[in-house]
Amino acid sequence: MKGLVVKFKNKICKAGIPQCGVGLVANITWHSGVFWSVSGLRMPEEMHLVWDGGMLEIGDVIEVEVAEFEEASMLVAEEKHACLIENKSEAVDDSKDLEHKLNLYYRLKKVLEDENQVSE
């Protein structure tokens, strides 16, 4: 199969899904920092597969090679893909979602405090 060989620091992973695609994504946001991940969607099962990822710092380098290989590396996560719009409900958030929102709240609060936009 064709896929991506991704090298970051001392880790190497081979990401590939026969007859499907994979991608390397890096997100930079002012509130969450810089995050990268290599993942793909296996169809028709609609399974989201994740091989690697994490936070990035200034000066970090990610090497990407397009390659052909027989077997992909071990996954770090695999879950059923779900459309956020279709599955959005008024139900109480799960604990992971609440933890993420609370973490984001404290980060944003600190930014505003540092800029003297809000008092403690």
Short mmCIF file of C-alpha atoms in Angstrom, two decimals:
data_model
loop_
_atom_site.label_atom_id
_atom_site.label_comp_id
_atom_site.label_asym_id
_atom_site.label_seq_id
_atom_site.Cartn_x
_atom_site.Cartn_y
_atom_site.Cartn_z
CA MET A 1 0.00 0.00 0.00
CA LYS A 2 1.04 3.61 -0.44
CA GLY A 3 1.20 5.76 2.64
CA LEU A 4 3.23 8.17 4.73
CA VAL A 5 6.34 7.47 6.79
CA VAL A 6 6.39 10.16 9.47
CA LYS A 7 9.49 10.83 11.57
CA PHE A 8 9.29 13.03 14.65
CA LYS A 9 12.09 13.18 17.23
CA ASN A 10 12.93 9.52 17.96
CA LYS A 11 9.61 8.10 16.66
CA ILE A 12 8.82 6.73 13.20
CA CYS A 13 5.40 5.58 12.05
CA LYS A 14 4.04 4.19 8.80
CA ALA A 15 0.50 5.35 8.12
CA GLY A 16 -1.51 3.74 5.38
CA ILE A 17 -4.95 2.29 4.69
CA PRO A 18 -5.39 0.10 1.61
CA GLN A 19 -7.76 1.74 -0.90
CA CYS A 20 -8.21 4.76 1.42
CA GLY A 21 -6.26 7.86 2.40
CA VAL A 22 -4.21 9.18 5.27
CA GLY A 23 -3.09 12.67 6.16
CA LEU A 24 -0.69 14.65 8.29
CA VAL A 25 -2.23 17.69 9.97
CA ALA A 26 -0.62 20.46 11.98
CA ASN A 27 -2.87 22.97 13.76
CA ILE A 28 -1.68 26.23 15.24
CA THR A 29 -4.17 28.11 17.41
CA TRP A 30 -3.61 30.97 19.81
CA HIS A 31 -5.53 29.24 22.60
CA SER A 32 -4.38 25.62 22.28
CA GLY A 33 -0.84 25.87 20.91
CA VAL A 34 0.58 23.76 18.10
CA PHE A 35 -0.60 20.18 17.64
CA TRP A 36 0.07 17.60 14.92
CA SER A 37 -1.42 14.22 14.05
CA VAL A 38 -1.25 11.58 11.35
CA SER A 39 -4.54 9.78 10.74
CA GLY A 40 -6.97 8.48 8.16
CA LEU A 41 -10.49 7.25 7.55
CA ARG A 42 -11.08 3.57 6.72
CA MET A 43 -14.14 3.12 4.54
CA PRO A 44 -16.80 1.79 4.25
CA GLU A 45 -16.67 1.14 8.03
CA GLU A 46 -16.11 4.88 8.67
CA MET A 47 -13.38 4.16 11.23
CA HIS A 48 -11.06 7.04 12.14
CA LEU A 49 -7.52 5.67 12.63
CA VAL A 50 -4.74 7.60 14.40
CA TRP A 51 -1.07 6.60 14.30
CA ASP A 52 0.73 9.40 16.09
CA GLY A 53 0.56 13.03 17.16
CA GLY A 54 1.30 15.49 19.90
CA MET A 55 2.28 19.01 20.78
CA LEU A 56 4.94 20.91 18.83
CA GLU A 57 7.41 23.53 19.99
CA ILE A 58 9.39 26.17 18.08
CA GLY A 59 12.19 24.42 16.16
CA ASP A 60 10.53 20.99 16.00
CA VAL A 61 10.89 19.19 12.68
CA ILE A 62 8.56 16.56 11.21
CA GLU A 63 9.87 14.54 8.28
CA VAL A 64 7.36 13.05 5.84
CA GLU A 65 8.11 10.52 3.13
CA VAL A 66 5.65 9.05 0.65
CA ALA A 67 6.38 5.34 0.56
CA GLU A 68 5.09 1.91 -0.36
CA PHE A 69 4.97 -0.72 2.39
CA GLU A 70 3.16 -3.94 3.30
CA GLU A 71 1.99 -3.08 6.81
CA ALA A 72 1.22 0.12 8.71
CA SER A 73 2.50 0.84 12.21
CA MET A 74 0.46 0.11 15.33
CA LEU A 75 -2.44 2.52 15.89
CA VAL A 76 -2.71 4.72 18.97
CA ALA A 77 -6.47 5.20 18.50
CA GLU A 78 -9.33 3.79 16.44
CA GLU A 79 -12.89 4.97 16.76
CA LYS A 80 -16.07 5.17 14.75
CA HIS A 81 -16.13 8.40 12.75
CA ALA A 82 -19.10 10.57 13.59
CA CYS A 83 -20.38 13.75 12.04
CA LEU A 84 -20.36 16.40 14.75
CA ILE A 85 -23.48 18.06 13.39
CA GLU A 86 -25.55 14.86 13.24
CA ASN A 87 -24.52 13.64 16.69
CA LYS A 88 -24.82 16.96 18.54
CA SER A 89 -27.44 16.77 21.24
CA GLU A 90 -28.52 18.67 24.31
CA ALA A 91 -27.33 15.78 26.51
CA VAL A 92 -24.75 16.34 29.23
CA ASP A 93 -21.16 16.40 27.89
CA ASP A 94 -18.99 13.37 28.55
CA SER A 95 -16.08 13.68 30.99
CA LYS A 96 -13.35 13.98 28.31
CA ASP A 97 -15.22 16.79 26.60
CA LEU A 98 -15.80 18.58 29.89
CA GLU A 99 -12.13 18.20 30.83
CA HIS A 100 -11.08 19.69 27.48
CA LYS A 101 -13.50 22.60 27.85
CA LEU A 102 -12.33 23.30 31.41
CA ASN A 103 -8.68 23.21 30.31
CA LEU A 104 -9.47 25.62 27.46
CA TYR A 105 -11.37 27.91 29.85
CA TYR A 106 -8.39 28.19 32.21
CA ARG A 107 -5.99 28.83 29.32
CA LEU A 108 -8.19 31.59 27.92
CA LYS A 109 -8.72 33.07 31.39
CA LYS A 110 -4.94 33.23 31.89
CA VAL A 111 -4.48 34.95 28.51
CA LEU A 112 -7.05 37.59 29.47
CA GLU A 113 -5.53 38.03 32.94
CA ASP A 114 -2.07 38.42 31.41
CA GLU A 115 -3.46 41.11 29.11
CA ASN A 116 -5.25 42.79 32.04
CA GLN A 117 -8.61 42.19 30.35
CA VAL A 118 -10.21 40.46 33.33
CA SER A 119 -9.67 40.54 37.07
CA GLU A 120 -9.26 37.46 39.21
#
